[in-house]
Amino acid sequence: MRTTLVAVACLAAAPFLAACTENTDSNAGGAADTGNPRALSVESTDDGCQVSAAEAPAGTLTFDVTNTGSQVTEFYLLGEDGLRIVSEVENIGPSLNREMTVNAPAGKYFTACKPGMKGEGIRADFTVTAAQDGSEAPTADDQQLVDQATTNYAAYVKDQADQLLAKTQQFVDLYEQGEDDQARTLYPDARTHWERIETVAESFGDLDPKTDLREADLEPGQEWTGWHRIEKDLWPEKARDYTPLTPAERATYGDDLLANITTLHDRVQGLTYTVDQIANGSRGLLEEVATGKVTGEEEFWSGTDLWDFQANVDGARVGYEGVKPIVEQKDPELATELDSRFADLQQLLDAQKSGDGFKNYSQLTPEEIKALSDAVNALSEPLSRLTAAVLS
Amino acid sequence: MPAHFSRRALLGGGAAAAGVAGAFVAGRATEESHAAAATPSAPASYPFRGAHQSGITTPAQDRLHFAAFDVITDDRDDLVELLQKWTDAAERMMAGDPAGTVGPVGGPSNLPPDDTGEAIGLPASRLTITFGFGPSLFRTDDGSDRFGLADRQPAALRTLPHFPADNLDPARSYGDLCIQACADDPQVAVHAIRNLARIGFGTVSVRYSQLGFGRTSTTSVDQSTPRNLFGFKDGTMNIKAEETDDVSEHVWVASGDDPKAEWLAGGSYLVARRFGMTIEVWDRQPLGDQEAFVGRTKDSGAPLSGGGEFTAPDFDMPGSNDTTIIAPDAHVRLVHPDFNDGVRMLRRGYNFVDGTNPLGGLDAGLFFLAFVRNPDTHFIPIQTKMAANDALMEYLKVNGSALFAVPPGARDGEYVGQALFA
């Protein structure tokens, strides 16, 4: 899922309080006319930034931003220092309309439109007054939770990349030496560490096709390399007229895989993450399960799909648990639901365990596959709300 | 009861067909108000005969029944005879008449009727019937010339190459012959395929067929742009029949295009691809991501660079995060003529839902149909690029694929494809 982690439509520099959704109701431009003091409209032109009011009571504020200019614009709510981004909405094309929702405590702020995304923007003072109705927004001191989540997740990815590199080295050695039984045993184990961080690994568009491409996805003329090329050589039973790779060819493919995994390992060392990226990554990992693993398409030759399945779920759960303290504050019901759905899915997976690993996919009954798929859907639906909850 | 009556005559109480046309249109206004509103100026029926086959630039109807056939005889005369029978039946059915000369209830009671009868009382419903010839009609996989047609096989009429993410089911792919039946009423489209298949039994065998609903493209400026099952407008940039220069340049095979296949001049190539959509996974994508994948807004269909649905996308417009506002892998960018040597396709795709798959997901997607002057320039390069780079491909699985040569229209006294057999 090469796009999941990186193509986030509303990447936010300080995402904790930010949210951005498109407003599909094009008539909502007059939100400020509805009498709700927390519903504001903004018109961003090429040289102006008309906000419908200069103050609002504390609580959840909605800015309905319409771009009537000729270039892409952004809208910000900045802190009193004019530097801290409290909330932002990006990529508003000409004549388009986006909504920004933010929980703002009482205080002094700036609003800013940034037509052409240049400069410090067209700013105006904005005041959030103490709420009369008691709906005071939480203060923004949960930055600590955000820092904790992002630090932990970066450490997790690095740890998995370390283990991936070590086990890939072992796997490639065994494969190149012709120790096929041991290589077959290590294959799903080594890949577990890839699958746990798959959304990060796949975000490198140059490495992903070289390492994880399946035969069916080859482009005309493209050379097939990576995990699944070796998989077919180790499990050729389903192949027709298959010619085993020679030792020299094994060395070529093995060395190539190791080189690419080494590059991946090096690249993740410096990566940092935002909480919305972590939450989106969790969703993306379950998407991987739904499209490739639960259907038995990922490991066509080896049938080791359930190892990948478990690893994707592991990665999703770690991502979720990292941001869970935030979710528990913002949407405790969602946290409860996710806990229980993760547990339900894990229970089904546990039932398919065999020794240190899992049954072969071919041993699953249609009923068992259906039950797993249902559990993936049941978990994926609330998980698809995770990012919005974290950012709310 | 007369031996030969039309479905329109039944509706009109037995008056002459011309006399009931007005009443028929009036009667249809309520039952087909949706389709009528989409194509306000469309006539009640289309003629079968003409320079080009119907069902290509004809304003896309709302319903499809597409069928591919294997020819099961080695006898060229049987094949020609079938095409003659199909021509007669298609001409009648498009006019709103029964498939056979006797009709569904006009014949002797000890014989099965020559029309199956489920369209009794239904109007022509703007039925169009379009015939095509697959590469395997000319030459089998091992190269044998089945009907003495091999030296007239168009160079571009071959099995399509494997594209990334193709996972083809042979039982949903290929075929020696195809028939596309489009109508505003699904019963009329099904009636057409059912009767043509029946006429062909003994000469052809149905290989697969596909029902479609909700046209997903627009072939006339009078039509509004419909939506695919991802919820997005589809076909905004499609060639419209009114763009006659583009139709000539991109749809019709011209005389001289392929010296071996001069019989195809005035015809076209039909690409049929069954794009399964992983609906459930798509539905869990945030709106902003969905729009980024497509490159247009879900609401109005405007490009993310702004304007309205028909505003030209500005692919260079910078967006936030140091990238263009229309992403490098956005669908609208990858398939746009600006990045594909200016080529355009005339698409007539349809949504389909064939129940659910074994996992309880919708077996749903887009049955992609495109008419192009040359698949080597107008389809294969674009599909190759899209399969490799398009963000939407994460949510698509192609399991059916076929290519057909669509002969020109049959003139008076001709059968469809006659020039090929001359």
GROMACS .gro file of C-alpha atoms in nm, chain A residues 2-161:
model
  160
    2ARG     CA    1   0.247   0.250  -0.122
    3THR     CA    2   0.025   0.551  -0.071
    4THR     CA    3  -0.119   0.494   0.270
    5LEU     CA    4   0.148   0.637   0.486
    6VAL     CA    5   0.267   0.918   0.269
    7ALA     CA    6  -0.027   1.040   0.069
    8VAL     CA    7  -0.207   1.185   0.364
    9ALA     CA    8  -0.435   1.453   0.241
   10CYS     CA    9  -0.412   1.658   0.554
   11LEU     CA   10  -0.065   1.614   0.690
   12ALA     CA   11  -0.036   1.848   0.979
   13ALA     CA   12   0.278   1.988   1.128
   14ALA     CA   13   0.121   2.006   1.472
   15PRO     CA   14  -0.153   1.758   1.411
   16PHE     CA   15  -0.282   1.701   1.758
   17LEU     CA   16  -0.547   1.964   1.740
   18ALA     CA   17  -0.586   1.979   1.367
   19ALA     CA   18  -0.841   1.816   1.148
   20CYS     CA   19  -0.936   1.874   0.794
   21THR     CA   20  -1.223   1.734   0.602
   22GLU     CA   21  -1.376   1.855   0.286
   23ASN     CA   22  -1.708   2.017   0.316
   24THR     CA   23  -1.918   1.862   0.044
   25ASP     CA   24  -2.204   2.099   0.102
   26SER     CA   25  -2.118   2.386  -0.126
   27ASN     CA   26  -2.400   2.590   0.022
   28ALA     CA   27  -2.240   2.589   0.362
   29GLY     CA   28  -2.039   2.900   0.284
   30GLY     CA   29  -2.274   3.105   0.492
   31ALA     CA   30  -2.221   2.898   0.802
   32ALA     CA   31  -2.161   3.213   1.002
   33ASP     CA   32  -2.510   3.327   0.920
   34THR     CA   33  -2.665   3.035   1.104
   35GLY     CA   34  -2.622   3.212   1.432
   36ASN     CA   35  -2.377   2.956   1.567
   37PRO     CA   36  -2.084   3.166   1.692
   38ARG     CA   37  -1.850   2.867   1.657
   39ALA     CA   38  -1.925   2.825   1.284
   40LEU     CA   39  -1.710   3.065   1.087
   41SER     CA   40  -1.661   3.117   0.719
   42VAL     CA   41  -1.342   3.223   0.549
   43GLU     CA   42  -1.299   3.358   0.201
   44SER     CA   43  -0.945   3.334   0.073
   45THR     CA   44  -0.872   3.547  -0.232
   46ASP     CA   45  -0.542   3.614  -0.407
   47ASP     CA   46  -0.475   3.907  -0.178
   48GLY     CA   47  -0.729   3.883   0.101
   49CYS     CA   48  -0.847   3.667   0.387
   50GLN     CA   49  -1.200   3.748   0.497
   51VAL     CA   50  -1.296   3.572   0.820
   52SER     CA   51  -1.661   3.609   0.916
   53ALA     CA   52  -1.583   3.702   1.276
   54ALA     CA   53  -1.276   3.809   1.472
   55GLU     CA   54  -1.375   3.617   1.783
   56ALA     CA   55  -1.555   3.306   1.893
   57PRO     CA   56  -1.631   3.129   2.220
   58ALA     CA   57  -1.399   2.849   2.327
   59GLY     CA   58  -1.485   2.500   2.212
   60THR     CA   59  -1.500   2.323   1.879
   61LEU     CA   60  -1.471   2.585   1.607
   62THR     CA   61  -1.544   2.517   1.244
   63PHE     CA   62  -1.388   2.728   0.973
   64ASP     CA   63  -1.550   2.682   0.635
   65VAL     CA   64  -1.280   2.797   0.395
   66THR     CA   65  -1.360   2.887   0.036
   67ASN     CA   66  -1.085   2.973  -0.208
   68THR     CA   67  -1.205   3.233  -0.454
   69GLY     CA   68  -0.851   3.312  -0.566
   70SER     CA   69  -0.660   3.175  -0.862
   71GLN     CA   70  -0.398   2.963  -0.686
   72VAL     CA   71  -0.384   2.698  -0.417
   73THR     CA   72  -0.431   2.836  -0.069
   74GLU     CA   73  -0.393   2.722   0.291
   75PHE     CA   74  -0.562   2.839   0.606
   76TYR     CA   75  -0.410   2.845   0.954
   77LEU     CA   76  -0.506   2.914   1.309
   78LEU     CA   77  -0.183   3.023   1.476
   79GLY     CA   78  -0.103   3.065   1.844
   80GLU     CA   79  -0.043   3.397   2.015
   81ASP     CA   80   0.326   3.386   1.921
   82GLY     CA   81   0.232   3.371   1.554
   83LEU     CA   82   0.452   3.064   1.516
   84ARG     CA   83   0.273   2.768   1.671
   85ILE     CA   84   0.029   2.609   1.428
   86VAL     CA   85  -0.284   2.524   1.622
   87SER     CA   86  -0.463   2.392   1.317
   88GLU     CA   87  -0.430   2.409   0.941
   89VAL     CA   88  -0.600   2.301   0.624
   90GLU     CA   89  -0.390   2.263   0.313
   91ASN     CA   90  -0.435   2.213  -0.059
   92ILE     CA   91  -0.747   2.416  -0.119
   93GLY     CA   92  -0.764   2.452  -0.496
   94PRO     CA   93  -0.920   2.753  -0.667
   95SER     CA   94  -1.301   2.760  -0.631
   96LEU     CA   95  -1.289   2.469  -0.387
   97ASN     CA   96  -1.404   2.460  -0.032
   98ARG     CA   97  -1.263   2.280   0.274
   99GLU     CA   98  -1.359   2.272   0.634
  100MET     CA   99  -1.126   2.295   0.932
  101THR     CA  100  -1.238   2.191   1.276
  102VAL     CA  101  -1.033   2.279   1.582
  103ASN     CA  102  -1.071   2.262   1.958
  104ALA     CA  103  -0.953   2.601   2.072
  105PRO     CA  104  -0.920   2.711   2.435
  106ALA     CA  105  -0.963   3.076   2.527
  107GLY     CA  106  -0.675   3.295   2.422
  108LYS     CA  107  -0.528   3.513   2.154
  109TYR     CA  108  -0.465   3.375   1.807
  110PHE     CA  109  -0.402   3.469   1.449
  111THR     CA  110  -0.592   3.350   1.145
  112ALA     CA  111  -0.392   3.331   0.824
  113CYS     CA  112  -0.467   3.255   0.460
  114LYS     CA  113  -0.168   3.171   0.246
  115PRO     CA  114  -0.257   3.206  -0.124
  116GLY     CA  115   0.016   3.050  -0.334
  117MET     CA  116   0.151   2.897  -0.011
  118LYS     CA  117   0.413   3.166   0.008
  119GLY     CA  118   0.523   3.397   0.283
  120GLU     CA  119   0.376   3.422   0.628
  121GLY     CA  120   0.021   3.456   0.501
  122ILE     CA  121  -0.246   3.722   0.525
  123ARG     CA  122  -0.299   3.744   0.898
  124ALA     CA  123  -0.561   3.885   1.130
  125ASP     CA  124  -0.605   3.884   1.505
  126PHE     CA  125  -0.847   3.628   1.636
  127THR     CA  126  -0.973   3.595   1.990
  128VAL     CA  127  -1.124   3.294   2.157
  129THR     CA  128  -1.329   3.404   2.456
  130ALA     CA  129  -1.417   3.197   2.759
  131ALA     CA  130  -1.721   2.989   2.686
  132GLN     CA  131  -2.043   3.084   2.863
  133ASP     CA  132  -2.195   2.742   2.822
  134GLY     CA  133  -1.918   2.551   2.992
  135SER     CA  134  -1.797   2.377   2.677
  136GLU     CA  135  -1.437   2.470   2.742
  137ALA     CA  136  -1.193   2.298   2.511
  138PRO     CA  137  -0.914   2.091   2.661
  139THR     CA  138  -0.585   2.267   2.693
  140ALA     CA  139  -0.310   2.175   2.457
  141ASP     CA  140  -0.079   2.025   2.714
  142ASP     CA  141  -0.122   1.676   2.569
  143GLN     CA  142   0.178   1.743   2.346
  144GLN     CA  143   0.355   1.504   2.580
  145LEU     CA  144   0.127   1.222   2.464
  146VAL     CA  145   0.201   1.303   2.104
  147ASP     CA  146   0.575   1.311   2.164
  148GLN     CA  147   0.558   0.982   2.346
  149ALA     CA  148   0.363   0.819   2.063
  150THR     CA  149   0.590   0.938   1.785
  151THR     CA  150   0.910   0.855   1.974
  152ASN     CA  151   0.789   0.505   2.055
  153TYR     CA  152   0.677   0.437   1.702
  154ALA     CA  153   1.009   0.547   1.553
  155ALA     CA  154   1.185   0.311   1.794
  156TYR     CA  155   0.952   0.028   1.699
  157VAL     CA  156   1.018   0.070   1.328
  158LYS     CA  157   1.392   0.078   1.385
  159ASP     CA  158   1.377  -0.234   1.599
  160GLN     CA  159   1.178  -0.423   1.337
  161ALA     CA  160   1.414  -0.307   1.064
   0.00000   0.00000   0.00000
